[in-house]
Coordinates of N, CA and C in Angstrom, one line a residue:
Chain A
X5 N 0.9 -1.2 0.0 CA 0.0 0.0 0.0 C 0.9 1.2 0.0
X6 N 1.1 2.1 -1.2 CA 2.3 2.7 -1.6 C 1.1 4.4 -1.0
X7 N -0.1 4.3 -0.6 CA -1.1 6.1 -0.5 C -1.0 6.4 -1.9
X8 N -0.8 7.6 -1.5 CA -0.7 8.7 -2.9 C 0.7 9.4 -3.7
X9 N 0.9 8.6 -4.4 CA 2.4 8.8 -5.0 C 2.4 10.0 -6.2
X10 N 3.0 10.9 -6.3 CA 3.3 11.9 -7.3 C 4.6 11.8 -8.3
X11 N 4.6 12.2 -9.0 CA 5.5 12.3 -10.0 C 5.5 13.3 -11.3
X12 N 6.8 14.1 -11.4 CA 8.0 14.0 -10.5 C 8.2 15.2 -9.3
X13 N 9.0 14.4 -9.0 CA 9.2 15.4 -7.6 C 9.8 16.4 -7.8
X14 N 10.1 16.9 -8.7 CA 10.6 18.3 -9.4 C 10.9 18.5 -11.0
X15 N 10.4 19.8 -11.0 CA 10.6 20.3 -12.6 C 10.8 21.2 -12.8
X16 N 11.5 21.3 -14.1 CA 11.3 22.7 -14.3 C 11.2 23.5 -15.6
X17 N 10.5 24.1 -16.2 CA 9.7 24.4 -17.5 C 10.0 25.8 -18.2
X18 N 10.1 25.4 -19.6 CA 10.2 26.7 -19.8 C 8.7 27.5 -20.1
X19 N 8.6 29.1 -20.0 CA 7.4 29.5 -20.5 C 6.6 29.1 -22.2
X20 N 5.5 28.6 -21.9 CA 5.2 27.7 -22.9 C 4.8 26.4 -23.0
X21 N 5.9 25.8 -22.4 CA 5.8 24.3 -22.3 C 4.6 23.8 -21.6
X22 N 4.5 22.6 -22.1 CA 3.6 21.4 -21.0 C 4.1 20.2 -20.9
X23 N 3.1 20.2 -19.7 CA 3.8 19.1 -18.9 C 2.4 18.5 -18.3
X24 N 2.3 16.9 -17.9 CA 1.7 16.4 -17.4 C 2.3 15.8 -16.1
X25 N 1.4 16.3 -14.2 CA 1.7 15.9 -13.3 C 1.0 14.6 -12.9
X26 N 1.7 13.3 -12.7 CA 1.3 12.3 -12.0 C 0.7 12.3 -10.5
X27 N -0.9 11.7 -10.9 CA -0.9 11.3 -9.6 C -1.6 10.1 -9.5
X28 N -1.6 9.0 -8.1 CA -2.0 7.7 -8.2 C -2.4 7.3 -6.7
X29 N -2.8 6.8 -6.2 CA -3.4 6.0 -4.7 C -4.4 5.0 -5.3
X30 N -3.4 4.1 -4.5 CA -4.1 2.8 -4.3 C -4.7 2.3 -3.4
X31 N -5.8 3.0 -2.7 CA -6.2 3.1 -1.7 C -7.9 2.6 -2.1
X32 N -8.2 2.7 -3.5 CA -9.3 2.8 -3.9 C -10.6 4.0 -3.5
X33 N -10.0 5.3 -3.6 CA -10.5 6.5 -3.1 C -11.6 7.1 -4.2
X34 N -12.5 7.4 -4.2 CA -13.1 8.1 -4.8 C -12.9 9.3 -5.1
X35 N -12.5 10.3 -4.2 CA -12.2 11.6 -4.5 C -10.7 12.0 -4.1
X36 N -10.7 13.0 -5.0 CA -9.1 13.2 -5.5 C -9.1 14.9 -5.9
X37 N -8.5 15.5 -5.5 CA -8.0 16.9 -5.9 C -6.6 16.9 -6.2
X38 N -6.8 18.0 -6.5 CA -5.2 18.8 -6.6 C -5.0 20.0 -5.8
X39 N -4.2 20.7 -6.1 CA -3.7 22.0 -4.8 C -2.4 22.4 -4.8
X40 N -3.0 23.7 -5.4 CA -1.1 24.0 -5.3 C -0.7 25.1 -4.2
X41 N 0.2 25.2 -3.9 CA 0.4 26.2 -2.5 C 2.1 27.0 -2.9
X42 N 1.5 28.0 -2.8 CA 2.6 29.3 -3.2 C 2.6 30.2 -1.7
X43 N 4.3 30.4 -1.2 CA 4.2 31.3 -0.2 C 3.4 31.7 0.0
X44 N 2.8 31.6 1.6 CA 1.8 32.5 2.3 C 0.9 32.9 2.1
X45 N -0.1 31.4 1.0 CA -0.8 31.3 0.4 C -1.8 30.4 1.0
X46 N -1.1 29.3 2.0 CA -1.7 27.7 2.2 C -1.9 27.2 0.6
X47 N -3.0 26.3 0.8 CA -3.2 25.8 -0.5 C -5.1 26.0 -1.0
X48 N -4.7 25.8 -2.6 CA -5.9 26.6 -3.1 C -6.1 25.5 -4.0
X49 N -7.3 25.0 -4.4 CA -7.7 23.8 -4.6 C -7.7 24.4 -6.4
X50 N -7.7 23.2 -7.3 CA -7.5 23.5 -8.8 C -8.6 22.7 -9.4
X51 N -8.2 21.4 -9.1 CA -9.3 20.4 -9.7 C -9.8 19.6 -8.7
X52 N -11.1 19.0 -9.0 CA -11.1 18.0 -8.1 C -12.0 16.9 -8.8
X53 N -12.3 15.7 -8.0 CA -12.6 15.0 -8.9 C -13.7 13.9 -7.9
X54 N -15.1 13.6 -8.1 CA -16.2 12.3 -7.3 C -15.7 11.5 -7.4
X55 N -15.4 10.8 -8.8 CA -15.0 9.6 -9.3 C -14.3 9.2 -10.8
X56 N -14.8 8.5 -11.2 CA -14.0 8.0 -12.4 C -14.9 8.2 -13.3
X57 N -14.1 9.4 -14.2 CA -15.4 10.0 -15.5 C -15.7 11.3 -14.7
X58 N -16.0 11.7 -13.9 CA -16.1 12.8 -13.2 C -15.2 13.8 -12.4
X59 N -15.0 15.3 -13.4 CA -14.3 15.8 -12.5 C -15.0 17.2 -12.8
X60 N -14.5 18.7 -11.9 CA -14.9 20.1 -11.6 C -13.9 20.6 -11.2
X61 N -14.3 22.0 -11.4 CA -13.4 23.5 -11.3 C -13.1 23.6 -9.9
X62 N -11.7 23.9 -9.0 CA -11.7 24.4 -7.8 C -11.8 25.8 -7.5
X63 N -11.1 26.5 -7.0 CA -11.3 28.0 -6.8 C -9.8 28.3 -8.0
X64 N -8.8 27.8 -8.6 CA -7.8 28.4 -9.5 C -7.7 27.5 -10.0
X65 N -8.7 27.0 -11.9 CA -8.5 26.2 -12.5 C -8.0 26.6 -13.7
X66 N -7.6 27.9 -13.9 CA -7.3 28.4 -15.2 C -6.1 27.7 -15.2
X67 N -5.7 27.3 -16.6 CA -4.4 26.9 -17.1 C -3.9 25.4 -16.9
X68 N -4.9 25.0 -16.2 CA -4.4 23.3 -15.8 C -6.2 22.7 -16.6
X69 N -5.5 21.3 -17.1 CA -6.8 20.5 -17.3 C -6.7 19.2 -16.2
X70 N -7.7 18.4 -15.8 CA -7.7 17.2 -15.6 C -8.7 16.3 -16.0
X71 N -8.0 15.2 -16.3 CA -9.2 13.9 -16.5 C -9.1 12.8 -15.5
X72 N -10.1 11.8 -15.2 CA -10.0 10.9 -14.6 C -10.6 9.6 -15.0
X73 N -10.1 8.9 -15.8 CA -10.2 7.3 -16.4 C -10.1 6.2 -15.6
X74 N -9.5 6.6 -14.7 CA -9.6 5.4 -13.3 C -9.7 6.1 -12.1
X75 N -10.4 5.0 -11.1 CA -10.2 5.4 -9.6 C -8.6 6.1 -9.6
X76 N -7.7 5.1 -9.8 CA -6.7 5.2 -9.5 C -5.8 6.6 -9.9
X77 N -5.7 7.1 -11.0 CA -4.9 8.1 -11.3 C -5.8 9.1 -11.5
X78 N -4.8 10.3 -11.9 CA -5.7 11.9 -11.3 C -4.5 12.5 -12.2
X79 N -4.3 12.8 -13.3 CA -3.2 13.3 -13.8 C -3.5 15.0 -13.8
X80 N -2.3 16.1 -13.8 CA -2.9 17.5 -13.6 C -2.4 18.0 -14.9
X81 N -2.8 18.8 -16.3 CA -2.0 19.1 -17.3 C -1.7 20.2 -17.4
X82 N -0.7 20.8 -17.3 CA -0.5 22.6 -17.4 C -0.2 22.3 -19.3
X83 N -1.0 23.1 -19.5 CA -1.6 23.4 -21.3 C -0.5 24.3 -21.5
X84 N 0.0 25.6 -21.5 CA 0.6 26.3 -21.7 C 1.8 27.3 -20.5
X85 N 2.8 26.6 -20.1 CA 3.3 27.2 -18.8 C 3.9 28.4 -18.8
X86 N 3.3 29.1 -17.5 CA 3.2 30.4 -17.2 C 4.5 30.5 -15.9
X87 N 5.1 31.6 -15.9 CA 5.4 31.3 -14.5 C 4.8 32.0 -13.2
X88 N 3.2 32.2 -13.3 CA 2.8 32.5 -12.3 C 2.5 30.9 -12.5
X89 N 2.8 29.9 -12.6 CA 2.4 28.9 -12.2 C 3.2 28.1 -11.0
X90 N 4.6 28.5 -11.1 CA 5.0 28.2 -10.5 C 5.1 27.8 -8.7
X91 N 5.5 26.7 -8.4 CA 4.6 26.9 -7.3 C 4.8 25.1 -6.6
X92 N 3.9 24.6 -5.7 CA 4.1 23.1 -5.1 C 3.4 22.7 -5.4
X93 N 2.6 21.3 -6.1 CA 1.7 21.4 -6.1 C 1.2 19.8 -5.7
X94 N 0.0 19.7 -5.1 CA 0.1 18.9 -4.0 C -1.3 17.4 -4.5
X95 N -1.1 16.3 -4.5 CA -2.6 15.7 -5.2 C -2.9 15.2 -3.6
X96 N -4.4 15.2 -3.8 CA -5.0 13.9 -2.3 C -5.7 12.9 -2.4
X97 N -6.1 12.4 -1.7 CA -7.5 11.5 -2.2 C -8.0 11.1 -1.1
X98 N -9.5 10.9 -1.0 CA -10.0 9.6 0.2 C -11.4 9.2 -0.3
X99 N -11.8 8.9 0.7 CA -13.3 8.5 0.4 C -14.1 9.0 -0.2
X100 N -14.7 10.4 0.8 CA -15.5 10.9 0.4 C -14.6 12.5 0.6
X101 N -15.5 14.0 0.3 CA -14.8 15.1 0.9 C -14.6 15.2 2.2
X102 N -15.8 14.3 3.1 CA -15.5 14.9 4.3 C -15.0 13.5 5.2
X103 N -14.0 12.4 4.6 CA -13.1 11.7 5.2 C -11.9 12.3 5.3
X104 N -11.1 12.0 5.8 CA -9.4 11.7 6.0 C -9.1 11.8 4.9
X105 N -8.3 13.3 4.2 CA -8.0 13.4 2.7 C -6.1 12.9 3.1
X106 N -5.6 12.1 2.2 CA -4.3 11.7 2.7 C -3.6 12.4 1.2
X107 N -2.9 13.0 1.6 CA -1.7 13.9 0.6 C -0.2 13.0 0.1
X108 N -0.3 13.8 -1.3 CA 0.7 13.1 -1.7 C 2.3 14.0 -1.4
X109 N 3.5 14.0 -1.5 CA 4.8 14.2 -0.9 C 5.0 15.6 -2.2
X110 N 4.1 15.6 -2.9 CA 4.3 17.3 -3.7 C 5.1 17.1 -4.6
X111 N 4.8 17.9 -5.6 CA 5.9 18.2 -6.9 C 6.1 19.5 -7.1
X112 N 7.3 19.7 -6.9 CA 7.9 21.7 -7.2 C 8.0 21.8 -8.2
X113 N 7.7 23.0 -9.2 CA 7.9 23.1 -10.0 C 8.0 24.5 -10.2
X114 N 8.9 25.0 -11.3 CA 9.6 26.1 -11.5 C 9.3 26.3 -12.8
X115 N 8.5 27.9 -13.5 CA 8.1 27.5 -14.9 C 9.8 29.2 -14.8
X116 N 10.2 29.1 -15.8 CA 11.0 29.7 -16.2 C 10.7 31.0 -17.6
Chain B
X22 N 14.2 20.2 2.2 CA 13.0 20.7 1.4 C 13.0 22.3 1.0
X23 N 11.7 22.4 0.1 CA 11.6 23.9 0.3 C 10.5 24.2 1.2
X24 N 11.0 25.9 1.5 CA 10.3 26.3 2.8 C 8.7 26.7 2.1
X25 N 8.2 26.3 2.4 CA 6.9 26.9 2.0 C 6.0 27.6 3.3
X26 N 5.6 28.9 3.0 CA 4.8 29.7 4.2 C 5.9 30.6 4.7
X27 N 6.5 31.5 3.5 CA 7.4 32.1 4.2 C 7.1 33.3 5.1
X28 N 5.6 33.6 4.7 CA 5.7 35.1 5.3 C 4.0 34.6 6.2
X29 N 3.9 33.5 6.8 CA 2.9 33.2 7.6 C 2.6 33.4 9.2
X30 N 1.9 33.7 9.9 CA 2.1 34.1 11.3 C 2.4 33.1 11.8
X31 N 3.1 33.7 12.9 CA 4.6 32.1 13.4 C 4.2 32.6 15.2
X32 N 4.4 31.0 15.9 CA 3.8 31.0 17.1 C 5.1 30.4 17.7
X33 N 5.5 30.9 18.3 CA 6.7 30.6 19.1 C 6.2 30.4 20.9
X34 N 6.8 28.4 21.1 CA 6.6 28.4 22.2 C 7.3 27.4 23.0
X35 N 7.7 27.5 24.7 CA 8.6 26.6 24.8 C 8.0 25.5 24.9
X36 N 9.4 24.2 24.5 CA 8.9 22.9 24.9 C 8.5 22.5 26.2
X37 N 6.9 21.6 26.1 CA 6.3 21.3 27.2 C 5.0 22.3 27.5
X38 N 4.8 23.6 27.2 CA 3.6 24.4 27.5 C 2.5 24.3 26.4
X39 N 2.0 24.4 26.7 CA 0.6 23.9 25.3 C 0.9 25.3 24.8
X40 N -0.1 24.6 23.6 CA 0.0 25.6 22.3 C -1.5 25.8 21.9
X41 N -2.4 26.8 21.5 CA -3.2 27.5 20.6 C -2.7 27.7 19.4
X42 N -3.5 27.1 18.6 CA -3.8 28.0 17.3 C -5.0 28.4 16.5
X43 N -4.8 29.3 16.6 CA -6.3 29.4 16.0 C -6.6 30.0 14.6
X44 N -8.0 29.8 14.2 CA -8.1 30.1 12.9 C -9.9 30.5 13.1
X45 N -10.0 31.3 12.1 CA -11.2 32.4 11.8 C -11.8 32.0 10.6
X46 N -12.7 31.1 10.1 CA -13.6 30.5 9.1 C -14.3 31.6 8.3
X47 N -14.4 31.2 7.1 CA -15.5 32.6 6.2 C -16.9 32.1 6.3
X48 N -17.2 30.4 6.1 CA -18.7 30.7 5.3 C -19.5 29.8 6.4
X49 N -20.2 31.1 7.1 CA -21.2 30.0 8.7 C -21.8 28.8 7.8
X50 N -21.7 29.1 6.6 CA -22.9 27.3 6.0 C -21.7 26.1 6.1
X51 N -20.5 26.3 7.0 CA -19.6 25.1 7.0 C -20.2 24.3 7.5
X52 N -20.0 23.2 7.5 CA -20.6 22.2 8.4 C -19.1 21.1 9.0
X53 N -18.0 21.3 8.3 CA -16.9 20.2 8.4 C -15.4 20.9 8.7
X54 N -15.2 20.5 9.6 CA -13.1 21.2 9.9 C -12.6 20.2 10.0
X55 N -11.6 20.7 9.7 CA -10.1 19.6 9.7 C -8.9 20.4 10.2
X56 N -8.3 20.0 10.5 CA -6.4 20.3 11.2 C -5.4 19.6 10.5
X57 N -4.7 20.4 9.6 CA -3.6 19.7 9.4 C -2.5 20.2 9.7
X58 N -1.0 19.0 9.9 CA -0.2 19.9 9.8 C 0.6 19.7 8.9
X59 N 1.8 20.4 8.5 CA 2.9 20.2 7.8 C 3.8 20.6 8.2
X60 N 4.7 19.2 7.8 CA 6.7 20.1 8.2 C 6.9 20.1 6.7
X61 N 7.9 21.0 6.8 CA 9.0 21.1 5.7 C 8.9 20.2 4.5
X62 N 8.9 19.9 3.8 CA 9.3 19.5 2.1 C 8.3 18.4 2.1
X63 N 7.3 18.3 2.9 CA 6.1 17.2 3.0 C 4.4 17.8 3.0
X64 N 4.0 16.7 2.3 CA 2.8 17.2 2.1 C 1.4 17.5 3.2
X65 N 0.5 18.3 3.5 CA 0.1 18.1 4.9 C -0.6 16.6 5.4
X66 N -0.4 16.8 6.6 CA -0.9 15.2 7.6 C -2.6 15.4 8.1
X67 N -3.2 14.5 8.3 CA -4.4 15.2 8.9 C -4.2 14.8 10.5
X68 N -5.0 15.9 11.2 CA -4.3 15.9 13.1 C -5.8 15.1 13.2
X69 N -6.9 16.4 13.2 CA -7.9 15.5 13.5 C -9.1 16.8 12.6
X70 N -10.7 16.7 13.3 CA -11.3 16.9 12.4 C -12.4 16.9 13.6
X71 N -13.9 18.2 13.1 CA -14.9 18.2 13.8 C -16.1 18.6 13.2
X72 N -17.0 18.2 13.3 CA -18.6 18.8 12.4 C -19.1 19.7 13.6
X73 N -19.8 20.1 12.6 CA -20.4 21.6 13.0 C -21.6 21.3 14.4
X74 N -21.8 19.9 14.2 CA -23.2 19.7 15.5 C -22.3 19.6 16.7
X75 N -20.7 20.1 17.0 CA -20.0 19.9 18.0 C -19.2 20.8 18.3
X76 N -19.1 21.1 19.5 CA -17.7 22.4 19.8 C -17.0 22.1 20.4
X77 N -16.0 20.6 20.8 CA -15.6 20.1 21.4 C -14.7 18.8 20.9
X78 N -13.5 18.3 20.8 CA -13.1 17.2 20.4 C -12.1 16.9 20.5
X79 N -11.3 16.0 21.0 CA -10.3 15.3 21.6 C -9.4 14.7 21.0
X80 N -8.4 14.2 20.7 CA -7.7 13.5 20.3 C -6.2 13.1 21.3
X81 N -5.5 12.6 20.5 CA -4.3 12.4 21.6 C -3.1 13.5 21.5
X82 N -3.0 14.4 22.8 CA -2.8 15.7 23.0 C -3.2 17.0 22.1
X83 N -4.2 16.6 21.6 CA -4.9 17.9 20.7 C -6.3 17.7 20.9
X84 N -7.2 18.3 21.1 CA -8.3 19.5 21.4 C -8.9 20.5 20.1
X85 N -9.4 20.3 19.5 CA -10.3 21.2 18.6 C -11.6 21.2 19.3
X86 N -11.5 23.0 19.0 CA -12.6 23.9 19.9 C -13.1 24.8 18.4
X87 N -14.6 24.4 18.8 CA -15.8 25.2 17.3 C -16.1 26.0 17.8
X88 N -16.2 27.4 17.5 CA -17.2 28.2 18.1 C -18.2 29.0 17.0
X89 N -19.0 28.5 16.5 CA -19.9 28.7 15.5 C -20.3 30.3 15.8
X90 N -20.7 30.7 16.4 CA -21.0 32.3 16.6 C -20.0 33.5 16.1
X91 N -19.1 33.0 17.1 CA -18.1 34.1 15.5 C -17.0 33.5 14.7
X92 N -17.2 32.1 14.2 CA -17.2 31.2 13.1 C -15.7 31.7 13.4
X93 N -15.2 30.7 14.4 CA -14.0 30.4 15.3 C -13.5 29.3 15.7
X94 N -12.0 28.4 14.7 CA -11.8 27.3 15.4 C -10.3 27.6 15.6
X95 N -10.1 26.3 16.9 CA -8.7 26.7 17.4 C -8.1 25.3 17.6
X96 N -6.9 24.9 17.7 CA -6.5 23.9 18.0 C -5.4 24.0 18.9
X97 N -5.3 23.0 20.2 CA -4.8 23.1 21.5 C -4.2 21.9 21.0
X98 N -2.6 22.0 22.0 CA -1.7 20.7 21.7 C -0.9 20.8 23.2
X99 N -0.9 19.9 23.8 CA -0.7 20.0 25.4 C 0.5 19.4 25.3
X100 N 1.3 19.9 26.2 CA 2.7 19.7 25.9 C 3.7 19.0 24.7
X101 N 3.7 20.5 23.9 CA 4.2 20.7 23.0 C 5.6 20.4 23.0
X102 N 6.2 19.3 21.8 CA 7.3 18.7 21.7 C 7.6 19.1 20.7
X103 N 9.5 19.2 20.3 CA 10.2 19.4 19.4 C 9.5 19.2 17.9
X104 N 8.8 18.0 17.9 CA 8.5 16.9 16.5 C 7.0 17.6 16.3
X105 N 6.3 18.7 17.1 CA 5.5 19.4 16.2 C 5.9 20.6 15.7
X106 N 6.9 21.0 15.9 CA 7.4 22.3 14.8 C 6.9 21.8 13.6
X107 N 6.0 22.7 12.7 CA 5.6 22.9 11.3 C 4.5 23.6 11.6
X108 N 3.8 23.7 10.0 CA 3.0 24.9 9.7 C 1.5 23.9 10.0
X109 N 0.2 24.8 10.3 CA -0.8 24.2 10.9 C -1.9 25.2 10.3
X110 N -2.7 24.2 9.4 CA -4.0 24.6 8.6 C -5.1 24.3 8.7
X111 N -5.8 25.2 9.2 CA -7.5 24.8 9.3 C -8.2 24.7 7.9
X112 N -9.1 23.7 7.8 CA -10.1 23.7 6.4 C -10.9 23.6 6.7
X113 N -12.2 24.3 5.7 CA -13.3 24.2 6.2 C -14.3 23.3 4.6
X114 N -15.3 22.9 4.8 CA -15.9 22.2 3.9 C -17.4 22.9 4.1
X115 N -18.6 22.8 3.3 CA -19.7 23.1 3.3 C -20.3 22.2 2.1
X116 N -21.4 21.6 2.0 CA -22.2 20.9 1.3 C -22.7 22.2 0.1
X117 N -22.4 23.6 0.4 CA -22.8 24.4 -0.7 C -21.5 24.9 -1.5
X118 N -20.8 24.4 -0.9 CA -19.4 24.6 -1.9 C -19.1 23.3 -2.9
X119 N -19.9 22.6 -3.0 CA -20.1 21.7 -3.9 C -18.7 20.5 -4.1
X120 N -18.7 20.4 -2.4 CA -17.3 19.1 -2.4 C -16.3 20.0 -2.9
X121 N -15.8 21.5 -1.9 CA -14.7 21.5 -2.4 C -14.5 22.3 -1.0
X122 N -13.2 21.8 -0.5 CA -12.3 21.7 0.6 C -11.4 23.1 0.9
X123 N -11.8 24.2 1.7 CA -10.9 25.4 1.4 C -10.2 25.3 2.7
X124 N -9.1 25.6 2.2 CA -7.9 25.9 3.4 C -7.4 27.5 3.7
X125 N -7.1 27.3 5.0 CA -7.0 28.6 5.3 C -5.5 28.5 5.1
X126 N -4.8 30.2 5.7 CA -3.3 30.5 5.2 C -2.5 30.0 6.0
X127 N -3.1 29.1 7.0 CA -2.0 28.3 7.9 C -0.9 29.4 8.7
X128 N -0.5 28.5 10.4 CA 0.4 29.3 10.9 C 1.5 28.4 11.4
X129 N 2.4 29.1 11.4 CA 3.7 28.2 11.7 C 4.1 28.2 13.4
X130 N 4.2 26.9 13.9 CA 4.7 26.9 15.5 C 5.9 26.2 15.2
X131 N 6.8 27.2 16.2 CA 8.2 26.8 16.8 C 8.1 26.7 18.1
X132 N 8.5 25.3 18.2 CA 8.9 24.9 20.0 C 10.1 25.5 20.3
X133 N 10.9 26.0 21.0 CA 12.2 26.5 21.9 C 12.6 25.3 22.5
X134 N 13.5 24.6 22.7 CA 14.1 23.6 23.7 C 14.5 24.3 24.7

């Protein structure tokens, strides 16, 4: 039982570029977000996701897509990188929203 | 790691005296809190968690206190050890925010040995 594994644990991009952020738990979770957190910010939710086939907008979705084809993965897509993107950005998952959301170990990323 | 929360209010306290932190909620239609915390270059942990039909809740050395009237939660940690230094974030949830989980801007506690 590996939780919520991200990949990779650092990047870094030039303005323009895309890139696709890994994420996975094998936990069999239903719900799954993303969140990225910039100094003195906490964290601010991007995507989120019920289930498989089902996802919606958090409070800062501009510039990222997500799909969800399995329980299991949650991938995050930056379409065009900015470097206000720059930033940590964090996946979770659990049951429901209002279980024990368990976080994955973050991916930094640096758009250039 | 990197530091994240560089410019966050920071609570400095010695080891062994309990700690407050508290946090100030936006939307009274919450119904759901959570505590998390985080150290350094890791993603947050969950401490513990309370619904709204409670103002009161225990765990092992931590305490979450609801105060629904001026939409006020706090978290107590009774003798505070080295290994909770990191940053500490309230969330709140509401069934009208449509399953989506907001975090507040988190505060950073330092123990003193």
């Amino acid at each position: 039982n590996a939780g919520v594994t991200q990949t990779p644990k650092f990047q870094v991009l030039k303005t323009g570029q895309s890139m696709t952020l890994q994420c996975a738990q094998d936990m069999n979770h239903e719900y799954m977000s993303w969140y990225r957190q910039d100094p003195g910010m906490g964290l601010r939710l991007i995507h989120y996701s019920v289930g498989a086939g089902i996802t919606d907008q958090g409070e800062v979705p501009n510039g990222y897509n997500v799909s969800r084809s399995t329980t299991e993965d949650f991938p995050l897509r930056l379409l065009s990188a900015a470097p206000s993107q720059t930033s940590v950005y964090f996946c979770a998952s659990s049951y429901s929203p209002t279980d024990t959301q368990y976080f994955g170990p973050g991916t930094r990323l640096t758009v250039l | 790691g990197e530091s994240v929360g560089l410019h966050l209010p920071t609570l400095s306290v010695q080891e062994g005296d309990n700690s407050i932190i508290n946090c100030a909620y936006s939307n009274s239609a919450s119904d759901y809190f959570i505590w998390y915390k985080q150290e350094s270059g890791k993603g947050p942990q969950f401490i513990i968690d309370i619904r709204s039909n409670m103002d009161k809740r225990q765990g092992q050395r931590v305490t979450v206190l609801l105060n629904k009237t001026v939409k006020h939660l706090s978290l107590q940690i009774a003798a505070t050890q080295p290994g909770d230094s990191a940053v500490y974030f309230c969330a709140e949830y509401s069934w009208e925010s449509s399953y989506k989980l907001i975090f507040g801007s988190g505060t950073r506690l330092l123990v003193r040995p």
